Short mmCIF file of C-alpha atoms and ligand atoms in Angstrom, two decimals:
data_model
loop_
_atom_site.label_atom_id
_atom_site.label_comp_id
_atom_site.label_asym_id
_atom_site.label_seq_id
_atom_site.Cartn_x
_atom_site.Cartn_y
_atom_site.Cartn_z
CA MET L 1 -30.84 -1.90 87.08
CA LYS L 2 -31.26 1.64 88.52
CA VAL L 3 -31.86 4.08 85.81
CA ALA L 4 -31.90 7.74 86.62
CA VAL L 5 -33.53 11.04 85.22
CA VAL L 6 -31.16 13.93 85.91
CA LYS L 7 -32.25 17.77 86.10
CA GLU L 8 -31.18 19.03 82.52
CA ASN L 9 -28.49 22.20 83.43
CA ALA L 10 -27.78 23.90 80.72
CA PRO L 11 -28.95 27.77 80.40
CA GLY L 12 -32.17 28.04 79.13
CA GLU L 13 -32.98 23.76 78.99
CA ARG L 14 -35.90 23.14 80.06
CA ARG L 15 -37.07 20.16 78.32
CA VAL L 16 -36.43 16.67 80.49
CA ALA L 17 -35.62 12.99 79.34
CA LEU L 18 -38.23 11.00 81.21
CA VAL L 19 -42.01 11.93 81.29
CA PRO L 20 -44.18 10.25 83.89
CA GLU L 21 -45.96 8.51 81.12
CA THR L 22 -43.13 6.53 80.33
CA VAL L 23 -42.28 5.04 83.82
CA PRO L 24 -44.25 2.08 83.75
CA ARG L 25 -42.74 1.08 80.08
CA LEU L 26 -39.59 0.85 82.74
CA THR L 27 -40.68 -0.42 85.30
CA GLN L 28 -42.83 -2.96 84.17
CA ALA L 29 -39.19 -4.07 82.06
CA GLY L 30 -37.82 -4.61 86.08
CA LEU L 31 -35.69 -1.31 86.50
CA ASP L 32 -35.63 0.85 88.97
CA VAL L 33 -36.60 4.46 88.17
CA LEU L 34 -35.01 7.03 90.39
CA VAL L 35 -35.77 11.21 89.49
CA GLU L 36 -33.58 13.78 90.45
CA ALA L 37 -35.61 15.74 92.20
CA GLY L 38 -37.38 19.10 90.25
CA ALA L 39 -36.36 17.13 87.01
CA GLY L 40 -39.37 17.71 84.91
CA ASP L 41 -40.66 21.30 86.36
CA GLY L 42 -39.67 23.45 83.50
CA ALA L 43 -41.78 20.66 81.38
CA TRP L 44 -44.47 21.08 83.45
CA PHE L 45 -43.90 17.08 85.13
CA PRO L 46 -43.64 17.59 89.05
CA ASP L 47 -41.98 15.39 91.27
CA SER L 48 -45.67 14.00 92.78
CA ALA L 49 -46.64 13.10 88.88
CA TYR L 50 -42.99 10.83 88.59
CA SER L 51 -43.66 9.42 91.89
CA GLU L 52 -47.57 8.14 91.16
CA ALA L 53 -45.99 6.72 87.83
CA GLY L 54 -43.92 4.79 90.18
CA ALA L 55 -40.26 6.49 90.65
CA THR L 56 -38.53 7.31 93.30
CA ILE L 57 -37.68 10.66 93.64
CA VAL L 58 -33.83 11.55 95.24
CA LYS L 59 -31.73 14.09 95.62
CA THR L 60 -28.75 14.82 93.25
CA ASP L 61 -25.82 13.17 95.02
CA ASP L 62 -27.74 9.80 96.24
CA LEU L 63 -28.66 9.78 92.40
CA TYR L 64 -25.23 10.24 90.92
CA GLN L 65 -23.53 7.24 94.28
CA ALA L 66 -27.48 5.13 93.06
CA ALA L 67 -27.37 4.74 89.46
CA ASP L 68 -26.79 2.09 86.87
CA VAL L 69 -27.87 4.21 83.89
CA ILE L 70 -28.24 8.16 83.54
CA LEU L 71 -30.28 9.86 81.17
CA THR L 72 -30.03 12.94 80.12
CA VAL L 73 -31.28 15.46 76.97
CA THR L 74 -28.27 17.27 75.87
CA ARG L 75 -24.75 16.48 77.43
CA PRO L 76 -23.87 16.26 81.05
CA ASN L 77 -21.92 19.74 82.37
CA GLU L 78 -18.50 19.61 83.50
CA ALA L 79 -20.15 19.77 87.59
CA GLN L 80 -22.07 16.30 86.16
CA VAL L 81 -19.53 14.81 84.75
CA GLY L 82 -17.17 15.29 87.80
CA LYS L 83 -19.94 13.46 89.62
CA LEU L 84 -20.26 9.77 87.05
CA ARG L 85 -18.30 7.04 88.02
CA ALA L 86 -16.82 3.80 86.78
CA GLY L 87 -19.16 1.26 85.18
CA GLN L 88 -22.16 3.99 85.09
CA THR L 89 -23.92 4.36 81.32
CA VAL L 90 -24.97 7.86 80.04
CA PHE L 91 -27.52 8.03 77.38
CA GLY L 92 -28.35 11.73 75.63
CA MET L 93 -27.85 13.60 72.62
CA LEU L 94 -24.01 13.86 73.17
CA SER L 95 -23.47 15.20 70.02
CA PRO L 96 -19.64 13.43 69.45
CA LEU L 97 -19.29 14.56 66.30
CA ILE L 98 -18.92 18.22 67.35
CA ASP L 99 -18.29 17.49 70.59
CA PRO L 100 -15.56 14.69 70.89
CA GLU L 101 -13.83 15.79 74.03
CA LEU L 102 -16.94 14.53 75.69
CA ALA L 103 -15.98 11.07 74.49
CA ARG L 104 -12.77 11.51 75.83
CA GLU L 105 -13.53 12.24 79.22
CA LEU L 106 -16.04 9.23 79.70
CA ALA L 107 -14.02 7.25 78.53
CA GLY L 108 -11.04 7.98 80.65
CA LYS L 109 -13.67 7.88 83.58
CA ASN L 110 -14.73 4.40 82.56
CA VAL L 111 -17.95 5.40 81.99
CA THR L 112 -20.03 4.33 78.64
CA ALA L 113 -21.73 7.04 76.34
CA VAL L 114 -24.49 6.30 74.70
CA SER L 115 -25.57 9.11 71.96
CA LEU L 116 -29.18 9.00 70.44
CA ASP L 117 -27.87 11.68 68.03
CA GLY L 118 -26.17 8.65 65.91
CA LEU L 119 -29.16 6.01 65.66
CA PRO L 120 -28.83 4.52 62.39
CA ARG L 121 -32.17 6.75 61.06
CA THR L 122 -32.98 5.03 57.91
CA LEU L 123 -33.64 1.76 59.77
CA SER L 124 -37.36 0.86 60.15
CA ARG L 125 -37.10 -0.57 63.32
CA ALA L 126 -35.01 2.19 64.78
CA GLN L 127 -37.54 5.08 63.93
CA GLY L 128 -39.58 5.01 67.49
CA MET L 129 -35.71 6.12 68.39
CA ASP L 130 -34.83 8.81 66.64
CA ALA L 131 -34.67 11.62 68.86
CA LEU L 132 -32.95 13.86 65.54
CA SER L 133 -36.50 13.37 64.43
CA SER L 134 -38.85 14.09 66.91
CA GLN L 135 -37.50 16.92 68.48
CA ALA L 136 -36.52 18.59 64.43
CA ASN L 137 -40.66 18.32 63.63
CA VAL L 138 -41.07 20.07 67.40
CA ALA L 139 -38.82 23.18 65.95
CA GLY L 140 -40.19 22.74 62.46
CA TYR L 141 -43.68 23.31 64.27
CA LYS L 142 -42.60 26.33 66.94
CA ALA L 143 -40.32 27.85 63.99
CA VAL L 144 -43.51 28.72 62.09
CA LEU L 145 -45.20 29.83 65.34
CA VAL L 146 -42.04 32.30 65.65
CA ALA L 147 -42.07 33.57 62.36
CA ALA L 148 -45.88 34.32 62.38
CA THR L 149 -45.44 36.14 65.93
CA SER L 150 -42.70 38.65 64.01
CA TYR L 151 -44.13 39.41 60.77
CA GLY L 152 -46.37 42.56 61.05
CA ARG L 153 -49.32 40.75 58.27
CA PHE L 154 -51.47 38.35 58.18
CA PHE L 155 -50.53 34.64 57.17
CA PRO L 156 -53.70 33.47 55.45
CA LEU L 157 -55.72 35.53 52.52
CA LEU L 158 -58.48 37.31 54.64
CA ILE L 159 -61.28 39.24 53.24
CA THR L 160 -63.08 41.64 55.92
CA ALA L 161 -64.72 44.09 55.62
CA ALA L 162 -62.18 46.72 55.98
CA GLY L 163 -60.43 45.17 53.32
CA THR L 164 -58.60 42.20 51.83
CA ALA L 165 -55.18 40.60 53.54
CA ARG L 166 -53.50 38.54 50.34
CA PRO L 167 -51.97 35.05 52.04
CA ALA L 168 -48.25 35.82 52.92
CA LYS L 169 -45.75 34.33 50.42
CA LEU L 170 -43.39 31.77 53.08
CA LEU L 171 -40.38 30.06 51.88
CA VAL L 172 -38.40 27.11 53.64
CA LEU L 173 -35.02 26.29 52.27
CA GLY L 174 -33.77 22.49 53.73
CA THR L 175 -36.68 20.38 53.74
CA GLY L 176 -35.89 17.51 56.01
CA VAL L 177 -38.22 16.63 58.94
CA ALA L 178 -37.71 20.15 60.37
CA GLY L 179 -38.51 21.54 57.05
CA LEU L 180 -41.60 19.93 55.83
CA GLN L 181 -43.19 20.05 59.65
CA ALA L 182 -42.45 23.38 58.85
CA ILE L 183 -44.27 23.84 55.58
CA GLY L 184 -47.42 21.17 56.94
CA THR L 185 -48.00 24.16 59.88
CA ALA L 186 -47.24 26.83 57.37
CA ARG L 187 -50.00 25.85 55.29
CA ARG L 188 -52.28 24.91 57.93
CA LEU L 189 -51.77 28.99 58.79
CA GLY L 190 -53.18 29.49 55.63
CA ALA L 191 -49.72 30.70 53.92
CA GLN L 192 -48.30 30.55 50.34
CA VAL L 193 -45.74 27.91 50.95
CA SER L 194 -42.90 27.03 48.50
CA GLY L 195 -39.79 25.12 49.31
CA TYR L 196 -36.23 23.85 48.28
CA ASP L 197 -33.82 21.22 49.19
CA VAL L 198 -30.66 19.96 47.68
CA ARG L 199 -31.54 16.19 47.81
CA PRO L 200 -34.05 15.99 44.43
CA ALA L 201 -36.08 13.15 46.43
CA SER L 202 -37.45 16.35 48.62
CA LYS L 203 -39.93 17.43 45.77
CA GLY L 204 -42.53 14.71 45.80
CA GLU L 205 -42.18 15.18 49.83
CA VAL L 206 -42.90 18.57 49.68
CA GLU L 207 -45.50 18.54 47.14
CA SER L 208 -47.49 15.76 48.65
CA LEU L 209 -47.87 18.64 51.30
CA GLY L 210 -49.42 21.02 49.20
CA ALA L 211 -46.41 23.26 48.59
CA THR L 212 -44.38 24.64 45.32
CA PHE L 213 -40.74 23.41 44.85
CA ILE L 214 -38.34 25.08 43.43
CA GLU L 215 -36.12 23.79 41.13
CA LEU L 216 -32.55 25.66 41.04
CA THR L 217 -30.70 25.11 37.53
CA SER L 218 -27.34 26.20 38.70
CA VAL L 219 -27.02 22.96 41.24
CA ALA L 220 -27.41 19.35 40.67
CA SER L 221 -28.34 17.11 43.38
CA ALA L 222 -26.73 17.01 46.46
CA ALA L 223 -27.54 14.13 47.77
CA GLY L 224 -24.87 12.56 50.06
CA GLU L 225 -25.09 9.53 52.12
CA GLY L 226 -27.71 7.84 53.73
CA GLY L 227 -30.08 10.39 53.24
CA TYR L 228 -28.59 13.43 54.34
CA ALA L 229 -27.07 16.45 51.61
CA ARG L 230 -23.25 16.40 51.06
CA GLU L 231 -21.53 19.75 51.21
CA LEU L 232 -21.24 21.54 48.08
CA THR L 233 -17.97 22.65 46.10
CA GLU L 234 -17.19 26.43 46.49
CA ASP L 235 -18.81 26.95 43.30
CA GLU L 236 -21.89 25.19 43.43
CA LYS L 237 -22.43 27.46 46.87
CA ALA L 238 -21.86 30.99 44.68
CA ALA L 239 -24.00 29.65 41.66
CA GLN L 240 -26.99 28.24 44.62
CA GLN L 241 -26.84 31.69 46.83
CA ALA L 242 -27.10 33.71 43.33
CA GLU L 243 -29.99 31.72 41.61
CA LEU L 244 -31.96 31.71 45.51
CA THR L 245 -31.85 35.41 45.79
CA SER L 246 -34.23 36.36 43.39
CA HIS L 247 -36.76 33.68 45.09
CA ILE L 248 -35.90 34.92 48.03
CA ALA L 249 -36.99 38.45 47.28
CA ARG L 250 -39.92 37.91 46.26
CA HIS L 251 -41.05 36.43 49.57
CA ASP L 252 -42.17 37.44 52.61
CA VAL L 253 -40.87 35.15 54.94
CA VAL L 254 -37.98 32.42 55.18
CA ILE L 255 -37.59 29.69 57.19
CA THR L 256 -34.05 27.98 56.80
CA THR L 257 -32.90 24.73 58.40
CA ALA L 258 -30.35 23.87 56.10
CA GLN L 259 -27.68 21.11 57.66
CA VAL L 260 -24.83 18.89 56.77
CA PRO L 261 -23.90 16.39 59.02
CA GLY L 262 -20.59 17.48 60.65
CA ARG L 263 -20.03 20.53 58.93
CA ARG L 264 -20.77 24.47 59.10
CA PRO L 265 -24.70 24.96 58.39
CA PRO L 266 -24.59 25.85 54.44
CA LEU L 267 -24.66 29.90 54.09
CA LEU L 268 -27.86 30.00 52.10
CA ILE L 269 -28.95 33.86 52.09
CA THR L 270 -26.30 36.19 51.80
CA GLU L 271 -26.41 39.96 52.57
CA ASP L 272 -27.68 40.65 49.39
CA ALA L 273 -30.28 38.70 49.79
CA VAL L 274 -31.52 40.10 52.54
CA LYS L 275 -30.93 43.38 51.08
CA SER L 276 -33.46 42.41 48.38
CA MET L 277 -36.07 41.86 50.48
CA ALA L 278 -38.81 44.22 51.61
CA ALA L 279 -38.96 45.97 54.81
CA GLY L 280 -41.28 43.82 57.50
CA SER L 281 -40.04 40.40 56.05
CA VAL L 282 -39.24 37.98 58.53
CA ILE L 283 -36.22 35.10 58.60
CA VAL L 284 -35.59 32.45 60.36
CA ASP L 285 -32.60 30.93 60.81
CA MET L 286 -32.91 27.09 62.51
CA GLY L 287 -29.15 26.61 61.44
CA ALA L 288 -28.13 29.06 63.81
CA SER L 289 -25.19 28.48 65.64
CA ALA L 290 -21.62 29.52 67.33
CA LEU L 291 -20.51 28.36 63.84
CA GLY L 292 -22.71 30.64 61.73
CA GLY L 293 -26.18 29.90 60.05
CA ASN L 294 -27.55 29.99 56.55
CA VAL L 295 -28.55 33.61 56.98
CA ALA L 296 -25.82 36.40 57.13
CA GLY L 297 -26.09 38.22 60.12
CA SER L 298 -27.79 35.91 62.32
CA VAL L 299 -26.95 35.70 65.47
CA ALA L 300 -27.55 32.67 67.54
CA GLY L 301 -30.34 33.55 70.64
CA GLU L 302 -30.37 36.62 69.38
CA THR L 303 -33.07 38.69 67.39
CA VAL L 304 -31.32 41.63 64.49
CA VAL L 305 -33.51 43.75 62.77
CA THR L 306 -31.26 45.24 59.27
CA GLU L 307 -31.73 48.50 58.17
CA ASN L 308 -33.59 47.55 55.46
CA GLY L 309 -35.87 46.23 57.78
CA VAL L 310 -35.92 42.42 57.60
CA THR L 311 -35.89 41.01 61.06
CA ILE L 312 -33.90 37.78 61.53
CA ILE L 313 -34.20 35.44 64.08
CA GLY L 314 -31.25 33.52 64.95
CA ALA L 315 -33.42 30.50 66.46
CA GLN L 316 -31.94 28.40 69.35
CA ASN L 317 -32.92 25.14 71.26
CA LEU L 318 -36.98 25.53 69.77
CA PRO L 319 -37.48 21.75 70.87
CA SER L 320 -36.61 23.48 74.37
CA THR L 321 -39.18 25.88 74.50
CA MET L 322 -42.07 23.75 73.68
CA PRO L 323 -41.00 21.15 76.72
CA THR L 324 -44.07 19.38 77.34
CA ALA L 325 -44.31 18.10 73.91
CA ALA L 326 -40.72 17.95 72.86
CA SER L 327 -39.97 16.25 76.01
CA SER L 328 -42.64 13.54 75.56
CA ALA L 329 -41.50 12.68 72.36
CA TYR L 330 -37.63 12.45 73.38
CA SER L 331 -38.78 10.33 76.59
CA ARG L 332 -40.60 7.78 74.37
CA ASN L 333 -37.40 7.84 71.82
CA ILE L 334 -34.56 7.07 75.21
CA SER L 335 -36.80 4.27 76.82
CA ALA L 336 -37.13 2.45 73.30
CA LEU L 337 -33.65 2.30 73.20
CA LEU L 338 -32.71 1.93 76.83
CA LEU L 339 -34.95 -1.18 76.38
CA HIS L 340 -33.77 -2.41 72.63
CA MET L 341 -30.27 -2.72 74.97
CA THR L 342 -31.51 -4.19 78.14
CA SER L 343 -31.99 -7.89 78.55
CA ASP L 344 -33.36 -9.43 81.92
CA GLY L 345 -33.06 -5.73 83.33
CA VAL L 346 -29.44 -5.28 82.75
CA LEU L 347 -27.66 -3.61 80.28
CA THR L 348 -26.15 -5.05 77.28
CA ILE L 349 -23.36 -3.35 75.48
CA ASP L 350 -23.28 -5.16 71.93
CA THR L 351 -21.58 -2.98 68.69
CA GLY L 352 -22.49 -6.02 66.72
CA ASP L 353 -25.74 -5.32 66.58
CA GLU L 354 -26.48 -2.38 63.91
CA ILE L 355 -28.67 0.22 66.40
CA GLN L 356 -26.01 0.04 68.88
CA ALA L 357 -22.55 1.12 66.57
CA GLY L 358 -24.61 3.46 65.83
CA VAL L 359 -25.05 4.50 69.46
CA VAL L 360 -22.33 3.65 71.55
CA VAL L 361 -19.69 6.01 71.72
CA THR L 362 -17.26 4.81 74.69
CA HIS L 363 -17.42 1.39 76.35
CA ASP L 364 -15.04 -0.16 78.73
CA GLY L 365 -12.58 2.50 78.72
CA GLN L 366 -12.31 3.36 75.22
CA VAL L 367 -13.38 5.41 72.43
CA VAL L 368 -15.43 2.93 70.43
CA HIS L 369 -17.69 4.64 67.79
CA PRO L 370 -15.18 4.25 64.66
CA ALA L 371 -15.80 8.19 63.53
CA VAL L 372 -15.63 9.95 66.80
CA ALA L 373 -12.22 7.87 67.81
CA LYS L 374 -11.36 9.05 64.08
CA LEU L 375 -11.62 12.55 65.03
CA LEU L 376 -10.27 12.20 68.60
CA ASP L 377 -6.61 10.77 66.18
CA GLY L 378 -7.01 13.97 64.27
CA GLU L 379 -6.73 15.93 67.27
CA GLY L 380 -3.39 14.06 68.89
CA GLY L 381 -4.53 11.07 69.56
CA ARG L 382 -7.33 9.77 72.80
P1 LIG R 1 -30.57 17.72 58.49
O1 LIG R 1 -31.21 18.34 59.65
O2 LIG R 1 -29.05 17.16 58.14
O3 LIG R 1 -30.75 19.05 57.26
C1 LIG R 1 -31.60 19.59 56.74
C2 LIG R 1 -32.27 20.19 55.54
O4 LIG R 1 -31.47 20.87 55.00
C3 LIG R 1 -31.55 18.66 54.38
O5 LIG R 1 -32.58 18.07 54.12
C4 LIG R 1 -30.85 18.82 53.72
O6 LIG R 1 -31.45 18.14 52.36
C5 LIG R 1 -30.80 20.19 53.32
N1 LIG R 1 -29.91 21.02 53.09
C6 LIG R 1 -28.00 20.75 53.30
N2 LIG R 1 -27.71 21.65 52.52
C7 LIG R 1 -28.00 22.09 51.90
C8 LIG R 1 -28.21 23.26 51.11
N3 LIG R 1 -27.28 23.55 50.38
N4 LIG R 1 -28.94 24.04 50.70
C9 LIG R 1 -30.43 23.48 50.59
N5 LIG R 1 -31.16 22.31 51.09
C10 LIG R 1 -29.69 22.08 52.01
O7 LIG R 1 -31.45 16.34 57.75
P2 LIG R 1 -32.86 16.40 58.26
O8 LIG R 1 -34.32 16.62 58.42
O9 LIG R 1 -32.09 15.04 59.65
O10 LIG R 1 -33.31 14.87 57.39
C11 LIG R 1 -31.80 13.81 56.37
C12 LIG R 1 -32.71 13.12 56.11
O11 LIG R 1 -32.85 12.13 56.73
C13 LIG R 1 -33.63 13.20 55.09
O12 LIG R 1 -33.88 12.94 53.79
C14 LIG R 1 -34.77 12.45 55.86
O13 LIG R 1 -36.24 12.58 54.93
C15 LIG R 1 -33.42 11.23 56.26
N6 LIG R 1 -34.29 10.59 57.43
C16 LIG R 1 -35.37 9.57 57.34
C17 LIG R 1 -35.79 8.42 58.35
C18 LIG R 1 -36.74 7.59 57.61
O14 LIG R 1 -36.47 7.06 57.02
N7 LIG R 1 -36.95 7.01 58.68
C19 LIG R 1 -35.84 9.58 59.28
C20 LIG R 1 -35.49 10.85 59.73
C21 LIG R 1 -34.57 11.35 58.49
#
């Protein structure tokens, strides 16, 4: 079976789906690895490193011609989809719940789609395949560095001959994988860190990292299914925003990571909350997206400075800004999933398997993932 690694085409994307270090894992399992010329350049993996690891470097058209399985980080663009042919399989972070049309298109071409973002994450045997976690980990770390770079003071307590600098007060809103990594990183830089989440279970995790957990009296638990948060009601949202404002005003730096699967990111920092912050404060909105983010006034991919001197950074694709680390982790995730689905060198689709039921989106010309199919049916059928 020929497994091919494509060069990512999304604007600004520097990651690559497979790094040279992982190639032998696949070749030892009897798979041939093809790599599109220049695929690893953005993440500092030259073609020569792939060749030395046992892969074959090929031109774009030859790759699509020969491949049985195509490995990608993000969704293929229109030109790449156009090159896919019946019987091929694409593995990647395809976001089918956000972009179900791609699933319809791939099913129409009889291409099997496997999306790592559907993985059942709480299953312990699937943890090595959890790309959402590995990329959130990179993003949480980088968000703190981005905040520190924009902040005009020190993060740690510094006692020098020229005076004493107090430590920065940093608040992390949303303490899932990215939020916990942000807390750990900010603590290592010496900031005084607090965290808040709607899932009460995260209190112990925040405190175990040496940060203070903020408990709101206005919002009860919003733990949802599978360890995720549920969406708050309109009343809960308003109460949460009002109560959070007084906490936000007391902090110098705020990093927001809040997400609810399949929904627009919740607004946690209102315009009034931004106005309540001191000049020189910094907010990094990791929820920033075209749909809006966790922070009023944040723009995905842009930095905005408000009239009262608050810098709001709309973080976008932070993992891609650390392409080597992010690709190395992703490579281990995607190869673990591929090998889980391969027996005797052949890809074996079996949606009766709990892991495959989560990740296989299209197969045999059908959208087989129930949640994606339901979404498409709601839009007028497949
Ligand atoms: P996520 O990216 O979906 O969301 C980030 C955080 O935002 C979550 O902690 C969520 O509770 C929080 N949030 C949502 N709405 C909020 C609001 N209105 N106010 C404040 N916070 C809000 O989350 P994630 O990082 O993907 O993690 C989700 C869950 O999955 C966590 O419970 C995590 O521990 C769990 N998880 C478990 C495993 C495992 O068991 N191996 C692996 C990965 C993740």
